[in-house]
Each structure stands twice: as structure tokens, then as C-alpha cells.
PDB file of C-alpha atoms in Angstrom:
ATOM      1  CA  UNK A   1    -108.455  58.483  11.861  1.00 76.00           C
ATOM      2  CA  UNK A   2    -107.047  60.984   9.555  1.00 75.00           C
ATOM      3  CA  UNK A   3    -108.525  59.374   6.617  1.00 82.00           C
ATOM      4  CA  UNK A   4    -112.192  58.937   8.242  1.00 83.00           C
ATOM      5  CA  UNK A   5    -111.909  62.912   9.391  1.00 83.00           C
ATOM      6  CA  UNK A   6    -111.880  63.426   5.729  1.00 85.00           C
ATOM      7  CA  UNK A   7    -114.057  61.862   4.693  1.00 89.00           C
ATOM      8  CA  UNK A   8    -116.732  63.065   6.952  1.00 88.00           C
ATOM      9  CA  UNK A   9    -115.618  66.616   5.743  1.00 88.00           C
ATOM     10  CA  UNK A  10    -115.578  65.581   2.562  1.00 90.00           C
ATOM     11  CA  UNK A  11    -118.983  64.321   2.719  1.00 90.00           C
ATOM     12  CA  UNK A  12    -120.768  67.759   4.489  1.00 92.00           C
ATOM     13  CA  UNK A  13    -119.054  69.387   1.002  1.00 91.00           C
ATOM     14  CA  UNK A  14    -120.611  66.895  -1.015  1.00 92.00           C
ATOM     15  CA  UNK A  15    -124.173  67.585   1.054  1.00 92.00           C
ATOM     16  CA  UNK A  16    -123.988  71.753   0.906  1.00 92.00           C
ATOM     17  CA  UNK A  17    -123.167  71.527  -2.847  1.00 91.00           C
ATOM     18  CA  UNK A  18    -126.422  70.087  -3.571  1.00 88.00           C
ATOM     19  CA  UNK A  19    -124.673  67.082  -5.117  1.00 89.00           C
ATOM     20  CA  UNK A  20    -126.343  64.388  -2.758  1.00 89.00           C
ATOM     21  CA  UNK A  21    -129.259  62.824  -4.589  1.00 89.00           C
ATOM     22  CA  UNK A  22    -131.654  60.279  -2.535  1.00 89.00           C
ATOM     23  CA  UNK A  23    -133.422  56.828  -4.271  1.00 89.00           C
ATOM     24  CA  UNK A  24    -136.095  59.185  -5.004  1.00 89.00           C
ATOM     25  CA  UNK A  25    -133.838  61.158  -7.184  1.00 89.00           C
ATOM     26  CA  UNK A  26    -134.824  64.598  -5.001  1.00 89.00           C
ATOM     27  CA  UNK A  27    -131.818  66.577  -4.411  1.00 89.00           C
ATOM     28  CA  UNK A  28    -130.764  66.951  -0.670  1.00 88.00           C
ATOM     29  CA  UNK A  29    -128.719  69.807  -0.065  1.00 88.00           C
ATOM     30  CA  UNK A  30    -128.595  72.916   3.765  1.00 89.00           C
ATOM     31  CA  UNK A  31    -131.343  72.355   5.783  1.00 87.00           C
ATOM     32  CA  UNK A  32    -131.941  69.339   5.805  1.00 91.00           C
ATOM     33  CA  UNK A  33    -131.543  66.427   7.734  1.00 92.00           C
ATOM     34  CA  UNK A  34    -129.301  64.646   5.745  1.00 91.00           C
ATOM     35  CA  UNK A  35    -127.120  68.177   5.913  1.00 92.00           C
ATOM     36  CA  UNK A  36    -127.665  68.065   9.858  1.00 94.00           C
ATOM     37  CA  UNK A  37    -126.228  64.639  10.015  1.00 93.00           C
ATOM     38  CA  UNK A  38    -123.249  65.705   7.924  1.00 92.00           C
ATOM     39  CA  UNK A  39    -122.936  68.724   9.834  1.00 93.00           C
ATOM     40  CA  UNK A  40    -122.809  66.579  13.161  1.00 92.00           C
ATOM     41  CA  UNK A  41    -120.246  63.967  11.420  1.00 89.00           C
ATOM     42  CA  UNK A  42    -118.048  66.994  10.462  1.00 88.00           C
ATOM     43  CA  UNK A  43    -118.177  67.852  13.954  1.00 89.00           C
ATOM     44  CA  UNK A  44    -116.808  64.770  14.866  1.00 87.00           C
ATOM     45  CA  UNK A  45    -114.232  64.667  11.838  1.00 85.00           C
ATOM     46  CA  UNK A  46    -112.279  67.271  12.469  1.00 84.00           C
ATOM     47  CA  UNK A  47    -110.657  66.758  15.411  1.00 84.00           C
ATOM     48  CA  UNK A  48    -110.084  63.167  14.079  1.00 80.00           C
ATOM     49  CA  UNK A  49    -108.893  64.745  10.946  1.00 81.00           C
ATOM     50  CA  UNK A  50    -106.302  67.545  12.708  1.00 81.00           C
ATOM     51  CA  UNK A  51    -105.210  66.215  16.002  1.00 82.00           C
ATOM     52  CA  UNK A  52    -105.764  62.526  16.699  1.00 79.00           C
ATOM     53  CA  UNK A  53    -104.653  60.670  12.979  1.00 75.00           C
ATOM     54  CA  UNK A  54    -101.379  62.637  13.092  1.00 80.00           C
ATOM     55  CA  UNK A  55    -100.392  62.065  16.657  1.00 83.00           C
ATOM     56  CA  UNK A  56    -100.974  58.458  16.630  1.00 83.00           C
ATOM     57  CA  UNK A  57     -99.424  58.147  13.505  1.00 83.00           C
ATOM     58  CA  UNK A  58     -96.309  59.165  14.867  1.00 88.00           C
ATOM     59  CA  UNK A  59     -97.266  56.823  17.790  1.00 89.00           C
ATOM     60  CA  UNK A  60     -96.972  54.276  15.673  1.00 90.00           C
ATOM     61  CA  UNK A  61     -93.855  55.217  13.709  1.00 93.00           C
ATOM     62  CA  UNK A  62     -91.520  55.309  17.220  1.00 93.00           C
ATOM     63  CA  UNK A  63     -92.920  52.150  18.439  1.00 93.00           C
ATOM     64  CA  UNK A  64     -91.624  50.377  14.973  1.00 94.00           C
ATOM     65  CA  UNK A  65     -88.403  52.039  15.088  1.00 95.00           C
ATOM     66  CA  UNK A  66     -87.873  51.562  19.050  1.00 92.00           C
ATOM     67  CA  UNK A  67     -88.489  48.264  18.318  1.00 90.00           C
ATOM     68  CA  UNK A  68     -85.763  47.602  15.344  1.00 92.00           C
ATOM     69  CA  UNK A  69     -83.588  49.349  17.305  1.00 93.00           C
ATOM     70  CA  UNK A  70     -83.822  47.848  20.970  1.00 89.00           C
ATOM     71  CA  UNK A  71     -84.470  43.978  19.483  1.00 86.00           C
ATOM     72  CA  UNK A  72     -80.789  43.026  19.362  1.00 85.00           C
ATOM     73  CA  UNK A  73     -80.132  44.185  22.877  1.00 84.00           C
ATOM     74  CA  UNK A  74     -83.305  42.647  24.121  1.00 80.00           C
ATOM     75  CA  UNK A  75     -82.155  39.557  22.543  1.00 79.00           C
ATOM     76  CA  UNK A  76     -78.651  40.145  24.104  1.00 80.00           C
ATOM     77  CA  UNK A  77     -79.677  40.602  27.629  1.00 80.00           C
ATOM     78  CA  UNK A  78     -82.571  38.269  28.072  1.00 72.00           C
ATOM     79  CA  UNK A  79     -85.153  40.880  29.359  1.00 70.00           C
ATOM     80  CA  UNK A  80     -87.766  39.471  27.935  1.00 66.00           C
ATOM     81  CA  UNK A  81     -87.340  36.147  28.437  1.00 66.00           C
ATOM     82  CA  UNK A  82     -83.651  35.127  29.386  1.00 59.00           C
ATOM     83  CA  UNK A  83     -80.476  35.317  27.818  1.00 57.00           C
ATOM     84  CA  UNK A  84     -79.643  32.913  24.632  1.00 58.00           C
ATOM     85  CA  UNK A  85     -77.590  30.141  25.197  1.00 58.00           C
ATOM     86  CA  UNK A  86     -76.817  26.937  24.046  1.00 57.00           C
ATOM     87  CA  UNK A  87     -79.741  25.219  25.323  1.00 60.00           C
ATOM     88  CA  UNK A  88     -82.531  27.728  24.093  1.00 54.00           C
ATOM     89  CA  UNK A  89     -81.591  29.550  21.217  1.00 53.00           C
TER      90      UNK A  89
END
């Protein structure tokens, strides 16, 4: 998300600068519709780019370090699925 928030930015910079040049070879820069669409995807990218790709990110961190951390006593207990014995290891 973070990454794709960029990008979209990225690309509306790209657009205003004049540097976005169609099959035609015509240069498309403000006021047009290929600037409205990047306008609208910028829109769209920043909160992507500020609030949801860095939140989730850490999302994703805790769940992969809760799990390291809890699998031995998971494995220990049997919560999941029953304690280890000799019969199912």
C-alpha cells in the first residue's frame, strides 16, 4: 500500500511536469484529462501512502513475532490441536 501510494504521487509529478508524452508524441501535462485522472489517483494515494501501508506493516511485523514467540508454548500445551505425546508427535 505504501509503495502503490507512491507511485500514484509519483505519477501526478510526472503528469504536472509536462513529462508524460502520449503514442502521438503530444505532450500531456494540467488540465487535462490524463492530469485529472492523476489528480484523482493521488487522491486515492495518499492516504494509502501515509496511514494504511505503515499501520499494516506493523500489523504484519507483531503477527510474525507473536507467532515465533507463542509457537513453543502452543506446541507445549496442545491448544491448537492437543498436547504431543508419544503417539502423535
Amino acid at each position: 500500500m505504501s509503495n502503490t501510494g507512491g507511485a500514484w504521487d509519483n505519477a501526478k509529478k510526472f503528469v504536472e511536469n509536462g513529462r508524460f508524452i502520449d503514442d502521438d508524441g503530444k505532450v500531456l501535462g494540467k488540465k487535462t484529462d490524463v492530469h485529472k485522472a492523476a489528480v484523482i489517483g493521488d487522491t486515492v494515494g495518499d492516504p494509502l501512502k501515509d496511514t494504511s501501508g505503515p499501520s499494516l506493516n506493523i500489523l504484519i511485523k507483531l503477527s510474525a513475532i507473536l507467532s515465533l514467540v507463542f509457537t513453543p508454548f502452543f506446541q507445549v500445551t496442545g491448544v491448537l490441536c492437543g498436547p504431543l505425546n508419544e503417539n502423535n508427535q
